[in-house]
PDB file of C-alpha atoms in Angstrom:
ATOM      1  CA  MET A   1       8.524 -15.965 -21.369  1.00  0.00           C
ATOM      2  CA  SER A   2      12.505 -15.452 -21.560  1.00  0.00           C
ATOM      3  CA  ASN A   3      12.700 -17.745 -18.870  1.00  0.00           C
ATOM      4  CA  PHE A   4      11.306 -20.587 -21.019  1.00  0.00           C
ATOM      5  CA  LYS A   5      12.308 -22.313 -24.300  1.00  0.00           C
ATOM      6  CA  ASN A   6      10.278 -21.227 -27.253  1.00  0.00           C
ATOM      7  CA  MET A   7       8.215 -23.968 -28.688  1.00  0.00           C
ATOM      8  CA  ASP A   8       5.526 -24.869 -31.312  1.00  0.00           C
ATOM      9  CA  LEU A   9       2.473 -24.012 -29.365  1.00  0.00           C
ATOM     10  CA  ASN A  10       0.755 -26.536 -31.400  1.00  0.00           C
ATOM     11  CA  SER A  11       3.572 -29.348 -30.543  1.00  0.00           C
ATOM     12  CA  GLU A  12       3.151 -32.251 -28.185  1.00  0.00           C
ATOM     13  CA  GLU A  13       5.984 -30.788 -25.812  1.00  0.00           C
ATOM     14  CA  ALA A  14       4.130 -27.545 -25.541  1.00  0.00           C
ATOM     15  CA  GLN A  15       0.739 -28.728 -25.134  1.00  0.00           C
ATOM     16  CA  SER A  16       1.675 -31.211 -22.155  1.00  0.00           C
ATOM     17  CA  ASP A  17       3.431 -28.023 -20.706  1.00  0.00           C
ATOM     18  CA  ALA A  18       0.692 -26.110 -18.583  1.00  0.00           C
ATOM     19  CA  MET A  19       2.995 -23.434 -17.108  1.00  0.00           C
ATOM     20  CA  TYR A  20       4.115 -22.630 -20.532  1.00  0.00           C
ATOM     21  CA  LEU A  21       0.524 -22.729 -21.836  1.00  0.00           C
ATOM     22  CA  ASN A  22      -0.449 -20.383 -18.887  1.00  0.00           C
ATOM     23  CA  LEU A  23       1.827 -18.094 -19.583  1.00  0.00           C
ATOM     24  CA  VAL A  24       1.076 -17.874 -23.493  1.00  0.00           C
ATOM     25  CA  GLN A  25      -2.357 -16.906 -22.322  1.00  0.00           C
ATOM     26  CA  GLN A  26      -1.182 -14.377 -19.728  1.00  0.00           C
ATOM     27  CA  LEU A  27       1.160 -12.849 -22.637  1.00  0.00           C
ATOM     28  CA  ASP A  28      -1.922 -12.683 -25.167  1.00  0.00           C
ATOM     29  CA  LEU A  29      -4.192 -10.561 -22.159  1.00  0.00           C
ATOM     30  CA  LEU A  30      -1.088  -8.499 -21.686  1.00  0.00           C
ATOM     31  CA  ALA A  31      -0.667  -7.194 -25.458  1.00  0.00           C
ATOM     32  CA  ARG A  32      -4.760  -7.137 -25.365  1.00  0.00           C
ATOM     33  CA  GLN A  33      -4.287  -4.709 -22.689  1.00  0.00           C
ATOM     34  CA  GLU A  34      -1.664  -2.555 -24.487  1.00  0.00           C
ATOM     35  CA  GLN A  35      -3.415  -2.833 -27.344  1.00  0.00           C
ATOM     36  CA  ALA A  36      -6.732  -1.266 -25.270  1.00  0.00           C
ATOM     37  CA  ILE A  37      -4.520   1.481 -23.842  1.00  0.00           C
ATOM     38  CA  LEU A  38      -3.307   2.393 -27.156  1.00  0.00           C
ATOM     39  CA  PHE A  39      -6.755   2.181 -29.126  1.00  0.00           C
ATOM     40  CA  GLU A  40      -8.610   4.058 -25.675  1.00  0.00           C
ATOM     41  CA  ASN A  41     -10.897   0.856 -25.182  1.00  0.00           C
ATOM     42  CA  PRO A  42     -11.886   0.715 -21.748  1.00  0.00           C
ATOM     43  CA  PRO A  43     -14.481  -2.095 -21.807  1.00  0.00           C
ATOM     44  CA  LEU A  44     -11.524  -4.355 -23.634  1.00  0.00           C
ATOM     45  CA  PHE A  45      -8.551  -3.561 -20.985  1.00  0.00           C
ATOM     46  CA  LYS A  46     -11.135  -3.976 -18.170  1.00  0.00           C
ATOM     47  CA  GLU A  47     -12.365  -7.380 -19.333  1.00  0.00           C
ATOM     48  CA  SER A  48      -8.809  -8.387 -20.361  1.00  0.00           C
ATOM     49  CA  ALA A  49      -7.224  -7.291 -16.970  1.00  0.00           C
ATOM     50  CA  LEU A  50     -10.075  -9.444 -15.107  1.00  0.00           C
ATOM     51  CA  GLU A  51      -9.408 -12.458 -17.498  1.00  0.00           C
ATOM     52  CA  LEU A  52      -6.239 -11.920 -16.664  1.00  0.00           C
ATOM     53  CA  THR A  53      -6.343 -12.277 -13.050  1.00  0.00           C
ATOM     54  CA  LYS A  54      -8.202 -15.479 -13.500  1.00  0.00           C
ATOM     55  CA  VAL A  55      -5.688 -16.993 -15.704  1.00  0.00           C
ATOM     56  CA  ARG A  56      -2.780 -16.473 -12.601  1.00  0.00           C
ATOM     57  CA  LYS A  57      -4.914 -17.921 -10.219  1.00  0.00           C
ATOM     58  CA  LYS A  58      -4.461 -21.604 -12.081  1.00  0.00           C
ATOM     59  CA  VAL A  59      -0.240 -20.694 -11.813  1.00  0.00           C
ATOM     60  CA  TYR A  60      -0.616 -20.386  -7.916  1.00  0.00           C
ATOM     61  CA  GLN A  61      -1.631 -24.116  -7.995  1.00  0.00           C
ATOM     62  CA  MET A  62       1.216 -25.592 -10.375  1.00  0.00           C
ATOM     63  CA  PRO A  63       4.240 -27.544  -8.988  1.00  0.00           C
ATOM     64  CA  ASP A  64       6.644 -25.565 -10.738  1.00  0.00           C
ATOM     65  CA  TYR A  65       5.589 -22.112  -9.398  1.00  0.00           C
ATOM     66  CA  SER A  66       7.933 -21.443  -6.944  1.00  0.00           C
ATOM     67  CA  LYS A  67      10.788 -21.678  -9.795  1.00  0.00           C
ATOM     68  CA  TYR A  68       9.337 -18.668 -11.334  1.00  0.00           C
ATOM     69  CA  GLN A  69       7.267 -16.787  -8.512  1.00  0.00           C
ATOM     70  CA  ASP A  70       9.977 -13.756  -8.546  1.00  0.00           C
ATOM     71  CA  TYR A  71       8.592 -13.039 -12.057  1.00  0.00           C
ATOM     72  CA  LEU A  72       4.946 -13.179 -11.064  1.00  0.00           C
ATOM     73  CA  PRO A  73       2.414 -10.980  -9.057  1.00  0.00           C
ATOM     74  CA  THR A  74       1.957 -12.569  -5.606  1.00  0.00           C
ATOM     75  CA  GLU A  75      -1.236 -14.500  -5.207  1.00  0.00           C
ATOM     76  CA  SER A  76      -2.640 -11.855  -2.818  1.00  0.00           C
ATOM     77  CA  GLU A  77      -1.521  -9.007  -5.534  1.00  0.00           C
ATOM     78  CA  ASN A  78      -3.536 -10.799  -7.716  1.00  0.00           C
ATOM     79  CA  PHE A  79      -6.510 -11.414  -5.284  1.00  0.00           C
ATOM     80  CA  LEU A  80      -6.211  -7.864  -4.970  1.00  0.00           C
ATOM     81  CA  ASP A  81      -6.267  -6.937  -8.693  1.00  0.00           C
ATOM     82  CA  GLU A  82      -9.393  -9.109  -8.864  1.00  0.00           C
ATOM     83  CA  THR A  83     -11.477  -7.453  -6.845  1.00  0.00           C
ATOM     84  CA  PHE A  84     -10.318  -4.339  -8.017  1.00  0.00           C
ATOM     85  CA  TYR A  85     -11.680  -5.275 -11.722  1.00  0.00           C
ATOM     86  CA  GLN A  86     -14.782  -7.032 -10.294  1.00  0.00           C
ATOM     87  CA  LYS A  87     -15.443  -3.398  -8.672  1.00  0.00           C
ATOM     88  CA  VAL A  88     -14.925  -1.161 -12.076  1.00  0.00           C
ATOM     89  CA  ASN A  89     -16.635  -3.941 -14.335  1.00  0.00           C
ATOM     90  CA  ASN A  90     -19.608  -4.089 -12.223  1.00  0.00           C
ATOM     91  CA  ASN A  91     -20.276  -0.548 -11.096  1.00  0.00           C
ATOM     92  CA  HIS A  92     -18.393   1.090 -14.563  1.00  0.00           C
ATOM     93  CA  PHE A  93     -15.827   3.166 -12.925  1.00  0.00           C
ATOM     94  CA  LYS A  94     -13.336   4.768 -15.243  1.00  0.00           C
ATOM     95  CA  ILE A  95      -9.976   2.932 -15.509  1.00  0.00           C
ATOM     96  CA  TYR A  96      -7.151   5.073 -14.934  1.00  0.00           C
ATOM     97  CA  THR A  97      -3.872   4.783 -16.925  1.00  0.00           C
ATOM     98  CA  LYS A  98      -1.965   7.396 -15.819  1.00  0.00           C
ATOM     99  CA  GLU A  99      -1.431   9.228 -12.500  1.00  0.00           C
ATOM    100  CA  ASP A 100      -3.385  12.451 -13.821  1.00  0.00           C
ATOM    101  CA  ASN A 101      -5.254  13.684 -10.879  1.00  0.00           C
ATOM    102  CA  LEU A 102      -4.778  13.595  -6.730  1.00  0.00           C
ATOM    103  CA  VAL A 103      -6.681  11.111  -5.769  1.00  0.00           C
ATOM    104  CA  LEU A 104      -4.591   8.555  -7.672  1.00  0.00           C
ATOM    105  CA  ALA A 105      -1.320  10.005  -6.709  1.00  0.00           C
ATOM    106  CA  LEU A 106      -2.419  10.568  -3.518  1.00  0.00           C
ATOM    107  CA  ALA A 107      -3.516   6.958  -3.041  1.00  0.00           C
ATOM    108  CA  HIS A 108       0.256   5.763  -3.700  1.00  0.00           C
ATOM    109  CA  LEU A 109       1.590   8.601  -1.570  1.00  0.00           C
ATOM    110  CA  LEU A 110      -0.352   7.030   1.547  1.00  0.00           C
ATOM    111  CA  ALA A 111       0.868   3.123   0.428  1.00  0.00           C
ATOM    112  CA  LEU A 112       4.416   4.724   0.400  1.00  0.00           C
ATOM    113  CA  LEU A 113       3.998   6.280   3.321  1.00  0.00           C
ATOM    114  CA  SER A 114       2.372   3.387   4.919  1.00  0.00           C
ATOM    115  CA  LEU A 115       5.769   1.440   4.375  1.00  0.00           C
ATOM    116  CA  LEU A 116       7.944   4.226   5.584  1.00  0.00           C
ATOM    117  CA  TRP A 117       6.208   4.750   8.507  1.00  0.00           C
ATOM    118  CA  LEU A 118       7.473   2.300  11.202  1.00  0.00           C
ATOM    119  CA  PRO A 119      11.192   2.817  10.984  1.00  0.00           C
ATOM    120  CA  LEU A 120      10.367   6.602  10.738  1.00  0.00           C
ATOM    121  CA  VAL A 121       8.849   6.923  13.866  1.00  0.00           C
ATOM    122  CA  THR A 122      11.230   4.442  15.124  1.00  0.00           C
ATOM    123  CA  ILE A 123      14.084   6.633  14.819  1.00  0.00           C
ATOM    124  CA  LEU A 124      12.309   9.702  16.099  1.00  0.00           C
ATOM    125  CA  CYS A 125      10.812   8.118  19.189  1.00  0.00           C
ATOM    126  CA  SER A 126      13.735   5.892  20.327  1.00  0.00           C
ATOM    127  CA  ASP A 127      15.227   8.333  22.701  1.00  0.00           C
ATOM    128  CA  ILE A 128      11.896   9.802  23.785  1.00  0.00           C
ATOM    129  CA  LEU A 129      12.647   9.789  27.596  1.00  0.00           C
ATOM    130  CA  VAL A 130      17.006   9.274  27.357  1.00  0.00           C
ATOM    131  CA  GLU A 131      16.897  13.156  25.876  1.00  0.00           C
ATOM    132  CA  GLU A 132      14.818  14.045  28.957  1.00  0.00           C
ATOM    133  CA  THR A 133      17.752  14.079  31.289  1.00  0.00           C
ATOM    134  CA  LYS A 134      18.990  17.102  29.381  1.00  0.00           C
ATOM    135  CA  HIS A 135      15.613  19.165  30.115  1.00  0.00           C
ATOM    136  CA  GLN A 136      15.483  22.218  30.452  1.00  0.00           C
ATOM    137  CA  SER A 137      12.920  22.016  33.692  1.00  0.00           C
ATOM    138  CA  LEU A 138      15.897  19.947  34.746  1.00  0.00           C
ATOM    139  CA  THR A 139      18.633  22.264  34.808  1.00  0.00           C
ATOM    140  CA  GLN A 140      16.226  25.051  36.631  1.00  0.00           C
ATOM    141  CA  GLY A 141      15.544  22.679  39.534  1.00  0.00           C
ATOM    142  CA  PHE A 142      11.864  22.038  38.399  1.00  0.00           C
ATOM    143  CA  PRO A 143      11.901  18.378  37.710  1.00  0.00           C
ATOM    144  CA  PHE A 144       8.569  16.875  36.248  1.00  0.00           C
ATOM    145  CA  SER A 145       8.154  13.529  36.755  1.00  0.00           C
ATOM    146  CA  ALA A 146       8.549  10.633  35.034  1.00  0.00           C
ATOM    147  CA  LEU A 147       4.319   9.962  34.390  1.00  0.00           C
ATOM    148  CA  GLU A 148       3.993  14.004  33.830  1.00  0.00           C
ATOM    149  CA  LYS A 149       7.173  13.466  30.863  1.00  0.00           C
ATOM    150  CA  MET A 150       5.380  10.388  29.407  1.00  0.00           C
ATOM    151  CA  LEU A 151       1.689  12.080  28.671  1.00  0.00           C
ATOM    152  CA  MET A 152       3.032  15.150  27.646  1.00  0.00           C
ATOM    153  CA  LYS A 153       5.198  13.230  24.902  1.00  0.00           C
ATOM    154  CA  ILE A 154       2.116  11.557  23.819  1.00  0.00           C
ATOM    155  CA  VAL A 155       0.069  14.458  23.832  1.00  0.00           C
ATOM    156  CA  PHE A 156       2.573  16.317  21.850  1.00  0.00           C
ATOM    157  CA  LEU A 157       3.035  13.558  19.161  1.00  0.00           C
ATOM    158  CA  ALA A 158      -0.611  12.925  18.925  1.00  0.00           C
ATOM    159  CA  THR A 159      -1.524  16.647  18.691  1.00  0.00           C
ATOM    160  CA  THR A 160       1.036  16.982  15.389  1.00  0.00           C
ATOM    161  CA  PHE A 161       0.000  14.260  14.150  1.00  0.00           C
ATOM    162  CA  SER A 162      -4.164  15.317  13.839  1.00  0.00           C
ATOM    163  CA  PHE A 163      -2.866  18.626  12.955  1.00  0.00           C
ATOM    164  CA  VAL A 164      -0.757  17.034   9.856  1.00  0.00           C
ATOM    165  CA  LEU A 165      -4.133  14.959   9.355  1.00  0.00           C
ATOM    166  CA  CYS A 166      -6.114  18.119   8.975  1.00  0.00           C
ATOM    167  CA  LEU A 167      -3.545  19.595   7.032  1.00  0.00           C
ATOM    168  CA  VAL A 168      -4.181  16.937   4.101  1.00  0.00           C
ATOM    169  CA  PRO A 169      -7.565  17.762   3.246  1.00  0.00           C
ATOM    170  CA  PHE A 170      -6.734  21.306   3.215  1.00  0.00           C
ATOM    171  CA  ILE A 171      -3.647  20.651   0.842  1.00  0.00           C
ATOM    172  CA  MET A 172      -5.580  18.820  -1.247  1.00  0.00           C
ATOM    173  CA  LEU A 173      -8.250  21.989  -1.654  1.00  0.00           C
ATOM    174  CA  ILE A 174      -5.655  24.206  -2.914  1.00  0.00           C
ATOM    175  CA  LEU A 175      -4.081  21.578  -5.073  1.00  0.00           C
ATOM    176  CA  THR A 176      -7.491  21.122  -7.129  1.00  0.00           C
ATOM    177  CA  PHE A 177      -7.023  24.591  -8.487  1.00  0.00           C
ATOM    178  CA  PHE A 178      -4.093  23.420 -10.532  1.00  0.00           C
ATOM    179  CA  TYR A 179      -4.703  19.429 -10.982  1.00  0.00           C
ATOM    180  CA  PRO A 180      -8.021  17.667 -11.394  1.00  0.00           C
ATOM    181  CA  LEU A 181      -8.895  15.947  -7.884  1.00  0.00           C
ATOM    182  CA  GLY A 182     -10.646  12.725  -9.300  1.00  0.00           C
ATOM    183  CA  ASN A 183     -13.574  10.778  -7.799  1.00  0.00           C
ATOM    184  CA  LEU A 184     -13.520  10.078  -3.923  1.00  0.00           C
ATOM    185  CA  ASP A 185     -15.163   7.019  -4.618  1.00  0.00           C
ATOM    186  CA  TYR A 186     -12.612   5.574  -6.571  1.00  0.00           C
ATOM    187  CA  PRO A 187     -12.527   2.004  -5.327  1.00  0.00           C
ATOM    188  CA  GLN A 188      -8.889   0.560  -3.725  1.00  0.00           C
ATOM    189  CA  PRO A 189      -8.435  -3.090  -3.178  1.00  0.00           C
ATOM    190  CA  VAL A 190      -7.663  -3.751   0.422  1.00  0.00           C
ATOM    191  CA  TYR A 191      -7.453  -6.712   2.590  1.00  0.00           C
ATOM    192  CA  LEU A 192      -9.598  -6.565   5.787  1.00  0.00           C
ATOM    193  CA  PHE A 193     -10.134 -10.273   6.799  1.00  0.00           C
ATOM    194  CA  SER A 194     -11.663 -10.791   3.133  1.00  0.00           C
ATOM    195  CA  TYR A 195     -10.402  -9.142  -0.087  1.00  0.00           C
ATOM    196  CA  GLN A 196     -12.527  -6.003  -0.811  1.00  0.00           C
ATOM    197  CA  THR A 197     -12.896  -2.808  -2.074  1.00  0.00           C
ATOM    198  CA  VAL A 198     -13.488   0.412  -0.404  1.00  0.00           C
ATOM    199  CA  SER A 199     -13.996   4.103  -1.620  1.00  0.00           C
ATOM    200  CA  PHE A 200     -10.697   6.352  -1.539  1.00  0.00           C
ATOM    201  CA  TRP A 201     -11.949   8.572   1.270  1.00  0.00           C
ATOM    202  CA  GLN A 202     -12.167   5.372   3.192  1.00  0.00           C
ATOM    203  CA  TYR A 203      -8.601   4.074   2.339  1.00  0.00           C
ATOM    204  CA  GLY A 204      -7.336   7.521   3.702  1.00  0.00           C
ATOM    205  CA  LEU A 205      -9.245   6.794   7.055  1.00  0.00           C
ATOM    206  CA  LEU A 206      -7.997   3.535   7.152  1.00  0.00           C
ATOM    207  CA  ILE A 207      -4.237   4.755   6.444  1.00  0.00           C
ATOM    208  CA  PHE A 208      -4.361   7.085   8.762  1.00  0.00           C
ATOM    209  CA  GLY A 209      -6.194   4.879  11.451  1.00  0.00           C
ATOM    210  CA  TYR A 210      -3.385   2.317  10.744  1.00  0.00           C
ATOM    211  CA  LEU A 211      -0.326   5.061  10.884  1.00  0.00           C
ATOM    212  CA  LEU A 212      -1.708   6.623  13.908  1.00  0.00           C
ATOM    213  CA  LEU A 213      -1.927   3.003  15.688  1.00  0.00           C
ATOM    214  CA  VAL A 214       1.754   2.370  14.659  1.00  0.00           C
ATOM    215  CA  LEU A 215       2.579   5.623  16.122  1.00  0.00           C
ATOM    216  CA  LEU A 216       1.276   5.189  19.677  1.00  0.00           C
ATOM    217  CA  PHE A 217       2.376   1.480  19.538  1.00  0.00           C
ATOM    218  CA  VAL A 218       6.428   2.539  18.729  1.00  0.00           C
ATOM    219  CA  LEU A 219       5.700   5.658  21.246  1.00  0.00           C
ATOM    220  CA  LEU A 220       4.311   3.244  24.659  1.00  0.00           C
ATOM    221  CA  THR A 221       7.457   0.530  23.519  1.00  0.00           C
ATOM    222  CA  SER A 222       9.914   3.516  23.418  1.00  0.00           C
ATOM    223  CA  LEU A 223       8.723   4.978  26.672  1.00  0.00           C
ATOM    224  CA  LEU A 224       8.811   1.240  28.328  1.00  0.00           C
ATOM    225  CA  VAL A 225      12.191   0.426  27.074  1.00  0.00           C
ATOM    226  CA  ASN A 226      13.976   3.653  27.726  1.00  0.00           C
ATOM    227  CA  PHE A 227      12.504   3.767  31.482  1.00  0.00           C
ATOM    228  CA  LEU A 228      13.750  -0.022  31.473  1.00  0.00           C
ATOM    229  CA  THR A 229      17.865   0.575  29.873  1.00  0.00           C
ATOM    230  CA  LYS A 230      17.951   4.229  29.321  1.00  0.00           C
ATOM    231  CA  ASN A 231      19.266   3.476  25.846  1.00  0.00           C
ATOM    232  CA  SER A 232      17.947   4.129  22.591  1.00  0.00           C
ATOM    233  CA  GLN A 233      20.185   1.538  20.830  1.00  0.00           C
ATOM    234  CA  VAL A 234      18.270  -1.237  22.249  1.00  0.00           C
ATOM    235  CA  HIS A 235      15.009   0.253  21.302  1.00  0.00           C
ATOM    236  CA  ASN A 236      16.272   0.172  18.321  1.00  0.00           C
ATOM    237  CA  LEU A 237      16.999  -3.234  17.937  1.00  0.00           C
ATOM    238  CA  VAL A 238      13.971  -4.308  19.473  1.00  0.00           C
TER     239      VAL A 238
END
């Protein structure tokens, strides 16, 4: 609201400004959400949160929206919020306002990891074949073929990834002795050709599947670029 001049809501100028009226509605609904948290009223919080997503839908169709889009959630984020609150309303899920259980904390960690994964594996795999020129097998006079090196690299990285994947539920089991686990069926909003929700355990499988696909893509790209150019910097640019 700081980007708009203060107006009397009942004035003709305010009533003719659709963007201003919409933002006033949003401000009122956000205030209701704060009250719901303060007075521990989950039904009010869910009701106002869902209504807020519907009010925000109208903003994206307004001509002046592009001027203020940096101050509002994107349309896709709003759709995800709407999908989530519809799910928790229809199935009477508890709303968590704090990350006080492992399910919520791990969901945020997986989302962060999915953003950092591509640059991370790109750096790790950039010189995957260039470094083979210093391999011990070469210095001992028993070099492996290029195909054997590729297969060994792929198997090694896939095995390492699978091992880390298997460690996650084990670590979560240990942490349950110190922190509450939460609900493994807690909905997570995602876009899978349409906006929908999946259970947390399904969300975890989707994220790990995505990470594995990114790893294989970067690995194969690295092998190809290194084989053609023998230059890891070119791979980083690609």
